[in-house]
Amino acid sequence: KEGSPEETPRKGPMEIFLVTAVGLVGGILFLGLAALSEKRRCPSSGRSAAPTLTWTQFQNGVIGLLEEMKLEILQRETDDRQLDMLVRNPAPLTGGDLLVRALYQEPSETVSQQQVLEFSNMVLQERATKGILITTGRFTSEILGLGELAPIEFLDGAAFEKLLKKHAVVLLGVT
């Protein structure tokens, strides 16, 4: 009939169920991909046994790792829960001076943006080949993007622990 409004067909329970199920599966896939993407940006941001280290064990581990990697420690300064070092990689062509900052933190603590920016500026001012920032805590994905200011490698507690094992650095009193 002319002029009469057409009725919209009603959706049955099966159609509503299918639309809801597809939306739910899509949401789960999206969250899974987002989590995978986050792990790729910060691969070792999981839990680590590194926080069981004492401050002295952490310092000794950092120094032992650098020495095991055949890096020469030129200068070393220690502050409250922070170790700064100037080291030299003697390898021809790829070597150079590196700045290393080791931060002793609780496992749940994250390195602040200010700490990363300060270290990045120090790397640039000292004209180091690159910086290495090591912590017993962790880094957020936002902080990892800040390393673009200066070439910086980030090692959280889990990555530090893996390198200790890889280079067979043994820390006394660690189980």
CSV table of C-alpha atoms in Angstrom, one decimal:
chain,number,residue,atom,x,y,z
A,1,LYS,CA,0.0,0.0,0.0
A,2,GLU,CA,1.2,3.5,-0.8
A,3,GLY,CA,2.2,5.7,2.0
A,4,SER,CA,2.2,3.0,4.7
A,5,PRO,CA,5.5,2.6,6.5
A,6,GLU,CA,7.3,-0.6,5.9
A,7,GLU,CA,8.0,-2.8,8.9
A,8,THR,CA,11.6,-3.7,9.6
A,9,PRO,CA,12.1,-7.4,10.0
A,10,ARG,CA,12.7,-8.5,13.5
A,11,LYS,CA,15.9,-10.4,14.3
A,12,GLY,CA,15.5,-13.9,15.6
A,13,PRO,CA,17.4,-15.2,18.7
A,14,MET,CA,19.8,-17.1,16.5
A,15,GLU,CA,20.9,-14.0,14.6
A,16,ILE,CA,21.4,-12.1,17.8
A,17,PHE,CA,23.4,-14.9,19.2
A,18,LEU,CA,25.7,-15.0,16.1
A,19,VAL,CA,26.2,-11.3,16.0
A,20,THR,CA,27.1,-11.3,19.7
A,21,ALA,CA,29.4,-14.3,19.4
A,22,VAL,CA,31.3,-12.8,16.4
A,23,GLY,CA,31.7,-9.5,18.3
A,24,LEU,CA,33.0,-11.4,21.4
A,25,VAL,CA,35.5,-13.5,19.4
A,26,GLY,CA,36.6,-10.3,17.5
A,27,GLY,CA,37.2,-8.6,20.9
A,28,ILE,CA,39.2,-11.5,22.3
A,29,LEU,CA,41.4,-11.6,19.1
A,30,PHE,CA,41.9,-7.9,19.3
A,31,LEU,CA,43.0,-8.1,23.0
A,32,GLY,CA,45.3,-11.0,22.2
A,33,LEU,CA,47.0,-9.2,19.4
A,34,ALA,CA,47.4,-6.1,21.5
A,35,ALA,CA,49.1,-8.1,24.3
A,36,LEU,CA,51.3,-9.8,21.7
A,37,SER,CA,52.3,-6.5,20.3
A,38,GLU,CA,53.2,-5.2,23.8
A,39,LYS,CA,55.4,-8.2,24.4
A,40,ARG,CA,57.3,-7.6,21.2
A,41,ARG,CA,58.0,-4.0,22.2
A,42,CYS,CA,59.1,-5.0,25.7
A,43,PRO,CA,59.9,-8.7,25.6
A,44,SER,CA,61.2,-9.2,29.1
A,45,SER,CA,58.8,-7.1,31.1
A,46,GLY,CA,57.6,-10.2,33.0
A,47,ARG,CA,58.4,-11.3,36.5
A,48,SER,CA,62.1,-12.0,37.3
A,49,ALA,CA,64.2,-13.5,40.0
A,50,ALA,CA,66.6,-10.6,39.7
A,51,PRO,CA,64.8,-8.5,42.5
A,52,THR,CA,66.0,-11.1,45.0
A,53,LEU,CA,69.4,-9.6,44.6
A,54,THR,CA,70.9,-7.4,47.2
A,55,TRP,CA,72.3,-4.0,46.1
A,56,THR,CA,75.8,-5.4,46.4
A,57,GLN,CA,75.0,-8.5,44.4
A,58,PHE,CA,73.4,-6.4,41.7
A,59,GLN,CA,76.5,-4.1,41.5
A,60,ASN,CA,78.8,-7.2,41.3
A,61,GLY,CA,76.5,-8.7,38.7
A,62,VAL,CA,76.6,-5.7,36.5
A,63,ILE,CA,80.4,-5.3,36.8
A,64,GLY,CA,80.9,-9.1,36.3
A,65,LEU,CA,78.7,-9.1,33.2
A,66,LEU,CA,80.6,-6.1,31.7
A,67,GLU,CA,84.0,-7.7,32.4
A,68,GLU,CA,82.8,-11.1,31.0
A,69,MET,CA,81.7,-9.3,27.8
A,70,LYS,CA,85.3,-8.0,27.5
A,71,LEU,CA,84.4,-4.4,28.2
A,72,GLU,CA,87.0,-2.2,30.0
A,73,ILE,CA,85.6,-0.2,33.0
A,74,LEU,CA,87.2,3.2,32.8
A,75,GLN,CA,85.3,5.1,35.5
A,76,ARG,CA,82.8,4.0,38.2
A,77,GLU,CA,80.6,6.1,40.5
A,78,THR,CA,78.1,4.7,43.0
A,79,ASP,CA,75.2,6.6,44.5
A,80,ASP,CA,72.2,5.5,46.5
A,81,ARG,CA,70.9,2.5,44.5
A,82,GLN,CA,72.5,3.8,41.3
A,83,LEU,CA,75.8,2.8,39.6
A,84,ASP,CA,77.2,4.9,36.7
A,85,MET,CA,80.1,3.7,34.6
A,86,LEU,CA,82.1,4.7,31.6
A,87,VAL,CA,83.2,1.6,29.8
A,88,ARG,CA,85.1,1.0,26.6
A,89,ASN,CA,84.4,-1.7,24.0
A,90,PRO,CA,87.9,-2.3,22.5
A,91,ALA,CA,86.6,-4.0,19.4
A,92,PRO,CA,87.9,-2.4,16.2
A,93,LEU,CA,85.3,-0.7,14.0
A,94,THR,CA,82.3,-1.5,16.3
A,95,GLY,CA,83.8,-0.5,19.6
A,96,GLY,CA,83.8,2.8,21.5
A,97,ASP,CA,82.9,4.4,24.8
A,98,LEU,CA,79.6,3.4,26.4
A,99,LEU,CA,77.8,4.8,29.4
A,100,VAL,CA,76.2,2.3,31.7
A,101,ARG,CA,73.6,3.2,34.4
A,102,ALA,CA,72.4,0.4,36.7
A,103,LEU,CA,69.3,1.2,38.9
A,104,TYR,CA,68.5,-1.0,41.8
A,105,GLN,CA,64.7,-1.0,42.3
A,106,GLU,CA,61.9,-3.1,43.6
A,107,PRO,CA,60.5,-5.5,41.0
A,108,SER,CA,57.2,-3.6,40.7
A,109,GLU,CA,58.9,-0.2,40.3
A,110,THR,CA,59.2,1.3,36.8
A,111,VAL,CA,62.0,3.5,35.6
A,112,SER,CA,60.7,7.0,35.4
A,113,GLN,CA,60.6,9.1,32.2
A,114,GLN,CA,62.8,11.7,33.9
A,115,GLN,CA,65.4,9.1,34.7
A,116,VAL,CA,65.5,7.9,31.0
A,117,LEU,CA,65.6,11.5,29.7
A,118,GLU,CA,68.4,12.4,32.1
A,119,PHE,CA,70.5,9.4,31.1
A,120,SER,CA,69.8,10.0,27.4
A,121,ASN,CA,71.1,13.6,27.8
A,122,MET,CA,74.2,12.3,29.6
A,123,VAL,CA,74.9,9.9,26.7
A,124,LEU,CA,74.6,12.7,24.2
A,125,GLN,CA,76.7,15.1,26.2
A,126,GLU,CA,79.5,12.6,26.8
A,127,ARG,CA,79.4,11.7,23.1
A,128,ALA,CA,79.2,8.0,24.0
A,129,THR,CA,78.6,5.4,21.3
A,130,LYS,CA,75.6,4.3,23.2
A,131,GLY,CA,74.1,4.0,26.7
A,132,ILE,CA,73.0,0.9,28.5
A,133,LEU,CA,70.3,1.3,31.2
A,134,ILE,CA,69.9,-1.7,33.5
A,135,THR,CA,67.4,-2.1,36.3
A,136,THR,CA,66.1,-4.8,38.7
A,137,GLY,CA,62.7,-3.1,38.1
A,138,ARG,CA,61.0,-2.7,34.8
A,139,PHE,CA,60.4,-0.4,31.8
A,140,THR,CA,57.0,0.7,30.4
A,141,SER,CA,56.5,0.7,26.6
A,142,GLU,CA,56.2,4.5,26.7
A,143,ILE,CA,59.7,4.7,28.2
A,144,LEU,CA,61.2,2.3,25.7
A,145,GLY,CA,60.2,4.8,23.0
A,146,LEU,CA,62.2,7.6,24.6
A,147,GLY,CA,65.5,5.8,23.9
A,148,GLU,CA,65.3,7.3,20.4
A,149,LEU,CA,66.8,10.5,21.8
A,150,ALA,CA,70.2,8.8,22.2
A,151,PRO,CA,71.1,5.2,21.4
A,152,ILE,CA,70.2,3.3,24.6
A,153,GLU,CA,69.7,-0.4,25.3
A,154,PHE,CA,67.2,-1.2,28.0
A,155,LEU,CA,67.7,-4.2,30.3
A,156,ASP,CA,65.0,-4.9,32.9
A,157,GLY,CA,65.4,-7.5,35.6
A,158,ALA,CA,64.5,-10.5,33.4
A,159,ALA,CA,66.8,-9.5,30.5
A,160,PHE,CA,69.6,-8.8,33.0
A,161,GLU,CA,69.1,-12.3,34.5
A,162,LYS,CA,69.2,-13.9,31.0
A,163,LEU,CA,72.5,-12.2,30.2
A,164,LEU,CA,74.0,-13.2,33.5
A,165,LYS,CA,73.1,-16.9,32.7
A,166,LYS,CA,74.3,-16.6,29.1
A,167,HIS,CA,77.7,-15.3,30.1
A,168,ALA,CA,77.9,-17.6,33.1
A,169,VAL,CA,78.2,-14.8,35.7
A,170,VAL,CA,77.8,-16.4,39.1
A,171,LEU,CA,76.6,-14.2,42.0
A,172,LEU,CA,77.4,-15.4,45.5
A,173,GLY,CA,74.4,-15.9,47.8
A,174,VAL,CA,71.9,-16.1,44.9
A,175,THR,CA,69.8,-19.2,44.7
